[in-house]
Coordinates of C-alpha atoms in Angstrom, one line a residue:
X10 CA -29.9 4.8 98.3
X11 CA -27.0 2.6 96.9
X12 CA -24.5 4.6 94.4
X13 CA -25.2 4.1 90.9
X14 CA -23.2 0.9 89.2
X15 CA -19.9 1.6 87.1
X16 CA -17.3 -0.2 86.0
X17 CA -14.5 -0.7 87.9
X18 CA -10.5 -0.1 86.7
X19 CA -10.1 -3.6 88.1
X20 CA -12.6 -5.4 85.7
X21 CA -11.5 -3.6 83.0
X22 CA -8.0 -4.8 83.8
X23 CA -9.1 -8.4 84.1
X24 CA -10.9 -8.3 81.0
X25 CA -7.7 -6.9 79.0
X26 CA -5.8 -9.7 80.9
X27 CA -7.8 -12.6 78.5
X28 CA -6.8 -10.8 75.4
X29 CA -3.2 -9.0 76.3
X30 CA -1.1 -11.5 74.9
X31 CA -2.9 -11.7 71.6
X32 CA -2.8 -7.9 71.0
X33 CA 0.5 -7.6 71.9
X34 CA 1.6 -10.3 69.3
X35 CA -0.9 -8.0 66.4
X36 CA 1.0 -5.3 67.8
X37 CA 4.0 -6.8 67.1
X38 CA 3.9 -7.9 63.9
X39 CA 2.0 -4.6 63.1
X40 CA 5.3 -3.0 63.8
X41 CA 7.6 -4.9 61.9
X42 CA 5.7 -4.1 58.7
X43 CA 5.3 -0.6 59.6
X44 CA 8.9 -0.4 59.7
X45 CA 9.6 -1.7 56.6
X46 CA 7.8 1.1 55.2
X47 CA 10.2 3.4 57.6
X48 CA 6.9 4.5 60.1
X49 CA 7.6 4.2 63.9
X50 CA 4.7 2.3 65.6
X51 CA 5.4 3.8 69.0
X52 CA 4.8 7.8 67.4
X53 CA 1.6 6.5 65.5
X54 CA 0.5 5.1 69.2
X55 CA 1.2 8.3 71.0
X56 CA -0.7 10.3 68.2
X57 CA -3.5 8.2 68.6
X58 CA -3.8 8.6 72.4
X59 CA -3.3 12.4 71.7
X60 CA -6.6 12.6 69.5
X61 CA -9.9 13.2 71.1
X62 CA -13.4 13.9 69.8
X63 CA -16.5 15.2 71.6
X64 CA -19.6 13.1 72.4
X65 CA -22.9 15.1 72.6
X66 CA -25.1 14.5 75.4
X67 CA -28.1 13.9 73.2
X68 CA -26.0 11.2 71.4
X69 CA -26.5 8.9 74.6
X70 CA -30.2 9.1 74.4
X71 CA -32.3 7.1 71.5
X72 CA -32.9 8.4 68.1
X73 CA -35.9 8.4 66.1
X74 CA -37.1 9.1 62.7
X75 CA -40.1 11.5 61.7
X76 CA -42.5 8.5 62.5
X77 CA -41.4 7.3 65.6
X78 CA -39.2 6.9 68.5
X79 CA -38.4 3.6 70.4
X80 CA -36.7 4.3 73.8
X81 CA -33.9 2.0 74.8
X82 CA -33.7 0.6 78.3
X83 CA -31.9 3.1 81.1
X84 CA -31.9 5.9 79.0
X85 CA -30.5 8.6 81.0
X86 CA -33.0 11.1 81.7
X87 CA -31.4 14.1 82.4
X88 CA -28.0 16.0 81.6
X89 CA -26.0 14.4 84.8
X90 CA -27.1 11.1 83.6
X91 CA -26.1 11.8 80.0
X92 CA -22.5 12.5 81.8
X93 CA -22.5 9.7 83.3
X94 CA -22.8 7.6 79.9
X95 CA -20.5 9.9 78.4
X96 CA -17.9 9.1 81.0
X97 CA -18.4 5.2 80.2
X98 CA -17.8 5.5 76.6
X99 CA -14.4 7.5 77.3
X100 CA -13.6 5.3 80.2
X101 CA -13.5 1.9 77.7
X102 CA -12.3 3.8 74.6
X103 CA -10.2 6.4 75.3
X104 CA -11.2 8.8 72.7
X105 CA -13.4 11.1 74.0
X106 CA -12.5 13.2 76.7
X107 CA -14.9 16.0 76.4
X108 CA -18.9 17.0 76.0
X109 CA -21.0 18.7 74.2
X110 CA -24.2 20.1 75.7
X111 CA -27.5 20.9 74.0
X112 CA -29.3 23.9 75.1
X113 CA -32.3 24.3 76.4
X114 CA -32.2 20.2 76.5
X115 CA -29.2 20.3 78.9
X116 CA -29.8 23.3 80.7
X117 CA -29.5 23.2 85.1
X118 CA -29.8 25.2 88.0
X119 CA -26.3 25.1 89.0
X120 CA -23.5 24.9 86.4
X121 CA -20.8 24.7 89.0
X122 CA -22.2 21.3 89.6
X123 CA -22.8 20.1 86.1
X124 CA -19.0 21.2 85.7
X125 CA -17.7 19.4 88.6
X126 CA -19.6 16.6 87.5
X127 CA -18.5 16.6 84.4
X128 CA -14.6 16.8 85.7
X129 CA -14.9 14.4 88.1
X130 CA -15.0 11.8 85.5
X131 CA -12.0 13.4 83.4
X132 CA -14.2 15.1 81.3
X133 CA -14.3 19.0 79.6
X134 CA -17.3 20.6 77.9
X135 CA -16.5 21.4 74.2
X136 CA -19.1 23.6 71.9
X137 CA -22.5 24.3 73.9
X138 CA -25.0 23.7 71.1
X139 CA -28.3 26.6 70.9
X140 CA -31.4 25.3 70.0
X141 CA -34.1 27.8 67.5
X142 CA -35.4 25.1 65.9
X143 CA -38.1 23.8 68.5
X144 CA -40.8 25.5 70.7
X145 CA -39.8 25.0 74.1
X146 CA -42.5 25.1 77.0
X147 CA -43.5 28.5 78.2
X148 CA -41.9 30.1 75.1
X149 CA -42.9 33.3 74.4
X150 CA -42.8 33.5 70.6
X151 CA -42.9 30.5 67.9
X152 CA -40.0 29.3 66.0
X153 CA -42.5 27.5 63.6
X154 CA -41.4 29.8 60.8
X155 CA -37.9 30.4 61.3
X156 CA -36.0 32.1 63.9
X157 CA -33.0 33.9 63.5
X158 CA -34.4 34.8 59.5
X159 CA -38.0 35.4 60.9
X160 CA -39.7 38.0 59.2
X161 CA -40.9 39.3 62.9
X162 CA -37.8 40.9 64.8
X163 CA -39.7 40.1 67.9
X164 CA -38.9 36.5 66.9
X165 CA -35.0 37.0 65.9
X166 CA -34.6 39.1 68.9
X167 CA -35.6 36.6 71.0
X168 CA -33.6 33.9 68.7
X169 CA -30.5 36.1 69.5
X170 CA -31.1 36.5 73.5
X171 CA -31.1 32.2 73.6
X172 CA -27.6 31.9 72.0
X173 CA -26.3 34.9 74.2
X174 CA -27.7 32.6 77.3
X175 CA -26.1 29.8 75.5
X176 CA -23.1 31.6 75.3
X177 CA -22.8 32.4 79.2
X178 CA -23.5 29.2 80.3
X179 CA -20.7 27.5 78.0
X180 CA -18.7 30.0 79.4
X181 CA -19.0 28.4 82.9
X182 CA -19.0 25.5 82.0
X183 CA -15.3 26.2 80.3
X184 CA -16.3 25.9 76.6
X185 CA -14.6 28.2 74.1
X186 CA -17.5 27.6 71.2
X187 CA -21.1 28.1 70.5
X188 CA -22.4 26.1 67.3
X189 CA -25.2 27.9 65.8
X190 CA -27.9 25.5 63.4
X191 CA -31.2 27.1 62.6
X192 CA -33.8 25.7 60.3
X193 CA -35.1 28.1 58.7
X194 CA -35.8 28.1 55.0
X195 CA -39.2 27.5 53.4
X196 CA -41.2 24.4 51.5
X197 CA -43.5 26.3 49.0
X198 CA -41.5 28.4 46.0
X199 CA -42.4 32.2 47.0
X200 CA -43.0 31.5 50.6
X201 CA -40.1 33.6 51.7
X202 CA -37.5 36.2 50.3
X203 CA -34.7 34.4 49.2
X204 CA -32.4 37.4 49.3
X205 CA -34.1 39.2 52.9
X206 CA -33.8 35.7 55.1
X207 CA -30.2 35.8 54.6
X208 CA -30.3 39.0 55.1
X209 CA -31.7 39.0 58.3
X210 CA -29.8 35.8 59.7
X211 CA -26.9 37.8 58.9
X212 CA -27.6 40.8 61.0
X213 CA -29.2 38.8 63.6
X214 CA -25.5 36.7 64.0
X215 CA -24.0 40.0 64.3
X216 CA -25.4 40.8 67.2
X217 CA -24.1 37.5 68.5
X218 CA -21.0 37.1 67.0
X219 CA -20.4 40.3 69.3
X220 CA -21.4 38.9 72.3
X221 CA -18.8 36.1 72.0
X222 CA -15.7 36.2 74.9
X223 CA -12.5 37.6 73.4
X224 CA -11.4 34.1 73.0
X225 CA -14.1 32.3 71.8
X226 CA -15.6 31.0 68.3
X227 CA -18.6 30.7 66.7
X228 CA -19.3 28.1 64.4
X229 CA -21.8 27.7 61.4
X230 CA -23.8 25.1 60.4
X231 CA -25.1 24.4 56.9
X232 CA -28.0 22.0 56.2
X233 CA -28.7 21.0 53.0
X234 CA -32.5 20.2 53.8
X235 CA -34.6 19.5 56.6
X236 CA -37.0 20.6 57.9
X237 CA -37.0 23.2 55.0
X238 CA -37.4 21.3 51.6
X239 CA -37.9 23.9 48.8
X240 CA -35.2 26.2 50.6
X241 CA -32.6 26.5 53.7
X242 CA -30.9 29.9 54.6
X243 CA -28.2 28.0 55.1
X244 CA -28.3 25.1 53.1
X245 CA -24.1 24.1 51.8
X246 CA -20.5 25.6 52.6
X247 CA -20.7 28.2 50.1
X248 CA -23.6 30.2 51.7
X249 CA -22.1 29.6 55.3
X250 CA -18.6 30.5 54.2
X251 CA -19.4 33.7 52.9
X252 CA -21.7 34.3 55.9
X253 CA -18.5 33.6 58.0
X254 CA -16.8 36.0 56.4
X255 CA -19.0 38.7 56.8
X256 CA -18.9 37.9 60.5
X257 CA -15.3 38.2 61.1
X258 CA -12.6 36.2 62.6
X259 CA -14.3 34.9 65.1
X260 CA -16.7 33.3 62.8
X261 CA -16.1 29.6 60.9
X262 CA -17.7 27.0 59.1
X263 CA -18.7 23.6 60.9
X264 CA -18.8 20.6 58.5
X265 CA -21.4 18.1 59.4
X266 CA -20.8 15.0 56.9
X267 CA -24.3 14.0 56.4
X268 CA -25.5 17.9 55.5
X269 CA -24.7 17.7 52.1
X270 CA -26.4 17.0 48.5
X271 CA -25.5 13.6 47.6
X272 CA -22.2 12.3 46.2
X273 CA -20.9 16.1 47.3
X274 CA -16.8 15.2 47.2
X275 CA -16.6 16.5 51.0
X276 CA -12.6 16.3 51.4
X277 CA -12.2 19.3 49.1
X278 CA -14.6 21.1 50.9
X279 CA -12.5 20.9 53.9
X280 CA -9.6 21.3 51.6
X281 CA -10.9 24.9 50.6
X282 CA -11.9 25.7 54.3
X283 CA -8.8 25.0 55.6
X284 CA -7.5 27.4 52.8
X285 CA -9.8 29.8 53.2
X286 CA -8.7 29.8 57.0
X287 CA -12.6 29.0 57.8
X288 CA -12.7 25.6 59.2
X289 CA -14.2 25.1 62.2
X290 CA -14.3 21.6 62.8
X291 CA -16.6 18.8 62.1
X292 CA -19.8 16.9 63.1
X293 CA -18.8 13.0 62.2
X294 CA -21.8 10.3 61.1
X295 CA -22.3 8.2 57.7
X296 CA -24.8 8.8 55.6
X297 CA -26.4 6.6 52.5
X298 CA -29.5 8.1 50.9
X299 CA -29.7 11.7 52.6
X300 CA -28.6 13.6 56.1
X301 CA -29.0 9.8 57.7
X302 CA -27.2 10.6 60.8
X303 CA -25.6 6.9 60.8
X304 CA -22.9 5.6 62.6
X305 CA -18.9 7.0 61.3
X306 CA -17.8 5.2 59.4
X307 CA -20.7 2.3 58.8
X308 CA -21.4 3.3 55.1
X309 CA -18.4 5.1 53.1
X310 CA -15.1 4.7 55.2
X311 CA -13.1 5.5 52.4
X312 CA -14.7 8.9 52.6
X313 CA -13.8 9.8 56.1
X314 CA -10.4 8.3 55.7
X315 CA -10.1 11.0 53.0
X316 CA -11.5 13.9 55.0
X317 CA -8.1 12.9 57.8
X318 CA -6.3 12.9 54.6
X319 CA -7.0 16.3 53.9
X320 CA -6.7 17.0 58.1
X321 CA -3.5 15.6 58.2
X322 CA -2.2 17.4 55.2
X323 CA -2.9 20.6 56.6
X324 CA -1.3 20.0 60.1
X325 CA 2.2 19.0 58.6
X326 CA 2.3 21.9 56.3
X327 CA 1.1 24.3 59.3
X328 CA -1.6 25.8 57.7
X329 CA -2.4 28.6 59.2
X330 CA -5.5 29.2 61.4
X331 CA -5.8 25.3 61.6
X332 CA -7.5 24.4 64.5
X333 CA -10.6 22.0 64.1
X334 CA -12.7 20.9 66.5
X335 CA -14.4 17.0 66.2
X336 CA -17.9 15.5 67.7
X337 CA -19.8 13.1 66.9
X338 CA -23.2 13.9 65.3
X339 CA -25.4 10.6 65.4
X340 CA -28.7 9.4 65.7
X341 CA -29.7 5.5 67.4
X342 CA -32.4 4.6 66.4
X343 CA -32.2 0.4 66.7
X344 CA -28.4 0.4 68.6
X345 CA -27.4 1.4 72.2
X346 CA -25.5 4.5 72.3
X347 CA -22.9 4.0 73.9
X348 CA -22.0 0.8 71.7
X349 CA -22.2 3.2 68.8
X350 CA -20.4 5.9 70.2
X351 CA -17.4 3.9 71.1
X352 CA -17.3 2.3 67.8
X353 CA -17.7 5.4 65.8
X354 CA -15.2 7.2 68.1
X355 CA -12.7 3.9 67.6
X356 CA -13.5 4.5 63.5
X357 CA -12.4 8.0 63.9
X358 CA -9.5 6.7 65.7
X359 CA -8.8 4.7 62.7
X360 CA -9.4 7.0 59.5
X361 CA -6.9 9.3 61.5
X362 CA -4.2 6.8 61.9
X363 CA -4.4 5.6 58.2
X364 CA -4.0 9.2 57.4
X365 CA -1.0 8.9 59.2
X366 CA 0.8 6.4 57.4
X367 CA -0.2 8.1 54.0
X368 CA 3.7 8.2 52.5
X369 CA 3.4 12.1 51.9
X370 CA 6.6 12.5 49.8
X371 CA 5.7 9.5 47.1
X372 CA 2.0 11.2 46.8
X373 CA 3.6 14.3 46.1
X374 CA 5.9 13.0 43.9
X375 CA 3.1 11.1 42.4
X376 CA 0.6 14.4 41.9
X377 CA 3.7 16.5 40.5
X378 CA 4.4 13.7 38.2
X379 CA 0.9 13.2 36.8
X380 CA 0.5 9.8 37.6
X381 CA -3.0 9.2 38.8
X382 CA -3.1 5.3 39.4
X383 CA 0.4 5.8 41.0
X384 CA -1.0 8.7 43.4
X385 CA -4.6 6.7 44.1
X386 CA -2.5 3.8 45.2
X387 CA -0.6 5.5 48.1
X388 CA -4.1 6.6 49.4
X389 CA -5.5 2.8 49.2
X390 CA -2.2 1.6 50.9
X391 CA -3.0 3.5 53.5
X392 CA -6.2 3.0 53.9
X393 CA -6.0 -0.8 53.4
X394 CA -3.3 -1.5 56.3
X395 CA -5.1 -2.6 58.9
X396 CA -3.9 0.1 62.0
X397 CA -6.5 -2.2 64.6
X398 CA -3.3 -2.8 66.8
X399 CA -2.0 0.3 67.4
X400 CA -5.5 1.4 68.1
X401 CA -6.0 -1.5 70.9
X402 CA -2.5 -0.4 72.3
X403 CA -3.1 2.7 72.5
X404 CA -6.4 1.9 74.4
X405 CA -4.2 -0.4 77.0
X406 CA -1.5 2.0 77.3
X407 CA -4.6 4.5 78.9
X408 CA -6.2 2.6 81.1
X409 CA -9.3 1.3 78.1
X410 CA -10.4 -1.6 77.1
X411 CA -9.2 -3.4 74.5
X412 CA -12.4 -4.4 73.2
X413 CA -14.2 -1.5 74.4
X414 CA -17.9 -3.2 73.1
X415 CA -17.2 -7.1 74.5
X416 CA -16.3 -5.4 77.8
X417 CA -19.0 -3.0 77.6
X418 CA -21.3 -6.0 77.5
X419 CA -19.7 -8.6 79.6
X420 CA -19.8 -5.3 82.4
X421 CA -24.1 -5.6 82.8
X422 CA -24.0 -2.0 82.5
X423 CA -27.4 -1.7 80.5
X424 CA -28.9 -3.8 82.4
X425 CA -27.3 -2.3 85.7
X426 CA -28.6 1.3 84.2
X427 CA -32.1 -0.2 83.2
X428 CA -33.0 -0.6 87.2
X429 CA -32.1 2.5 87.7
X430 CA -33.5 4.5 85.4
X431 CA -37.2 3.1 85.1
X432 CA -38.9 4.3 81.3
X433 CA -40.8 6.8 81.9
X434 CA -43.0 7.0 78.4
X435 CA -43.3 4.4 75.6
X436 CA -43.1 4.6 71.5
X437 CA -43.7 8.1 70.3
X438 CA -43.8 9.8 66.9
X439 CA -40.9 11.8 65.8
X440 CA -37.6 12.7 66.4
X441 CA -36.9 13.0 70.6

């Protein structure tokens, strides 16, 4: 059997070769204006290499919406695969140097391998991910009705063993992090005790909040709907910071940008977590009408240039505990993954950098001063320069592409993948 295609350092060199010159003149001129403004082009470039954000494994697989699922050609069908695509989008980007695996989706035999696959290709595992909010074959008990809130402890017991599992597996696979989403909640008024399911998914965290490695986190997920309508045990930051706090130290809240109510100002969310020493990180998509699970960035940049804002703001005054993790959180429905991964990972990449070149002594000066046009207008500045060439040089300097999409493309790897990974099941209804 012939090894499976990839893309070779040396056409990823010839393809940068065509557009080099160009870049370097944008980068150029880039730097001269960044200058005037007394920013050094060459730190913003090494920040930007610095930054990383996770990609899931389920990210590289298609999408779907509650009516149906359209699979995409050479979709990987199972977790090596999924590395394998992961490794692409890093290889051509730069930005994302580690996973994030879903389990049960993404459990194996032997972890050792996964790991060493996983390495081999310059990648680390980040978070492992538990799943109680699907039935999974030969499953004892039903999560139709909640899990870790389930008015059955049968049911939350067996919730609890899963993320334990999840727990030991991430730890050899190197993670440091279990994210923890459940579903629960309820879609009739009086269908559930309001007070007792919190209650319950409290104690029931406990238990794994104390199986956690001395130097490990757990992180909380709110969700402001879905699958629960009328109610969600954990449905915005308020409810899931003050569950963290209950948990202890080892306990913080994960911001996903889409689980929110709408027009939710996010950035002072993350301001008050970061104050409240309680931020775990962040799960990055776009949103428009709900919890859309779009591509970052594609709908409200603005917005997640003022969530880095915020990020940056807290890492030059040293806040303390400040230590957030980042992966991407999407769902492709009508795109290929790995095109959207790479440009929402590049967006990120951007909103970051902008962040960067936010003068933070005229803002202040501006905020202390009361002038609120004058203070808005070092934001838009900002946000406005176009940062494109540091993030191409920054891409070159590391061995990427510098049009991580074209080359993706002009590479046949789709196509390549397609032959190799025959479909195996057609349209479908629901989310996959």
């Amino acid at each position: 059997m012939s090894a499976p295609f990839s893309i070779s350092a040396d056409f990823i060199a010839d393809h940068n070769a065509r557009l080099d010159g160009a870049t370097t003149e944008d980068y150029h001129a880039l730097e001269r204006t960044l200058a005037r403004r007394g920013i050094d082009a060459e730190a913003l470039v090494r920040k930007v290499t610095d930054f990383g954000v996770a990609i899931p494994t389920w990210g590289v697989g298609t999408g779907g919406t509650r009516f149906a699922r359209f699979p995409g050609p050479g979709e990987p069908r199972n977790v090596f695969e999924k590395i394998d695509d992961c490794a692409v989008i890093h290889q051509l980007a730069r930005a994302t140097p580690a996973v994030s695996p879903h389990l049960p989706w993404d459990k194996v035999d032997d972890n050792a391998a996964l790991r060493e696959k996983a390495a081999a290709h310059g990648l680390a595992f980040d978070a492992v991910n538990s799943n109680t909010f699907q039935d999974q074959p030969g499953q004892a008990l039903s999560y139709k009705f909640g899990s870790l809130s389930h008015t059955d402890k049968a049911v939350r017991d067996q919730a609890v063993a899963h993320n334990i599992e999840c727990i030991e597996i991430g730890r050899k696979l190197g993670s440091k992090a279990l994210t923890v989403w459940i579903a629960d909640g309820s879609n009739f008024a009086g269908q559930s005790s309001l007070t007792k399911t919190l209650d319950r998914y409290i104690d029931a965290m406990r238990e794994i909040v104390a199986a956690l490695p001395a130097d490990w986190r757990v992180f909380l997920e709110h969700k402001f709907y879905e699958p629960a309508f009328y109610s969600t045990v954990i449905p915005d930051w308020g409810t899931s910071f003050a569950a963290a706090q209950e948990l202890g130290p080892k306990a913080y809240c994960l911001v996903d940008l889409g689980h929110h109510a709408p027009n939710v100002n996010i950035e002072q969310i993350v301001s008050r977590l970061v104050r409240f020493k309680k931020l775990a990180g962040f799960h990055f998509n776009d949103s428009r009408y709900g919890d859309d699970d779009l591509d970052t960035g594609s709908v409200d940049p603005f917005r997640l240039f003022l969530v880095f804002n915020e990020l940056i703001d807290a890492e030059r005054r040293k806040a303390e505990g400040f230590a957030p993790a980042y992966m991407i959180d999407q769902s492709h429905n009508v795109t290929d993954p790995i095109e959207s991964l790479m440009q929402s990972a590049i967006e990120l990449q951007r909103a970051y950098a902008q962040a960067l070149i936010v003068d933070r002594a005229a803002l202040e000066a501006a905020q202390e001063t009361n002038d609120a046009l004058g203070a808005h207008l070092e934001l838009k500045r900002a946000f406005t320069t176009d940062v494109s060439p540091l993030l191409a040089a920054a891409r070159l300097r590391t061995g990427g592409a510098i049009a991580p999409i074209a080359a993706y493309r002009a590479s046949g790897y789709r196509a390549q993948r397609a032959k190799e990974r025959p479909a195996v099941a057609g349209t479908s209804a629901g989310i996959v």
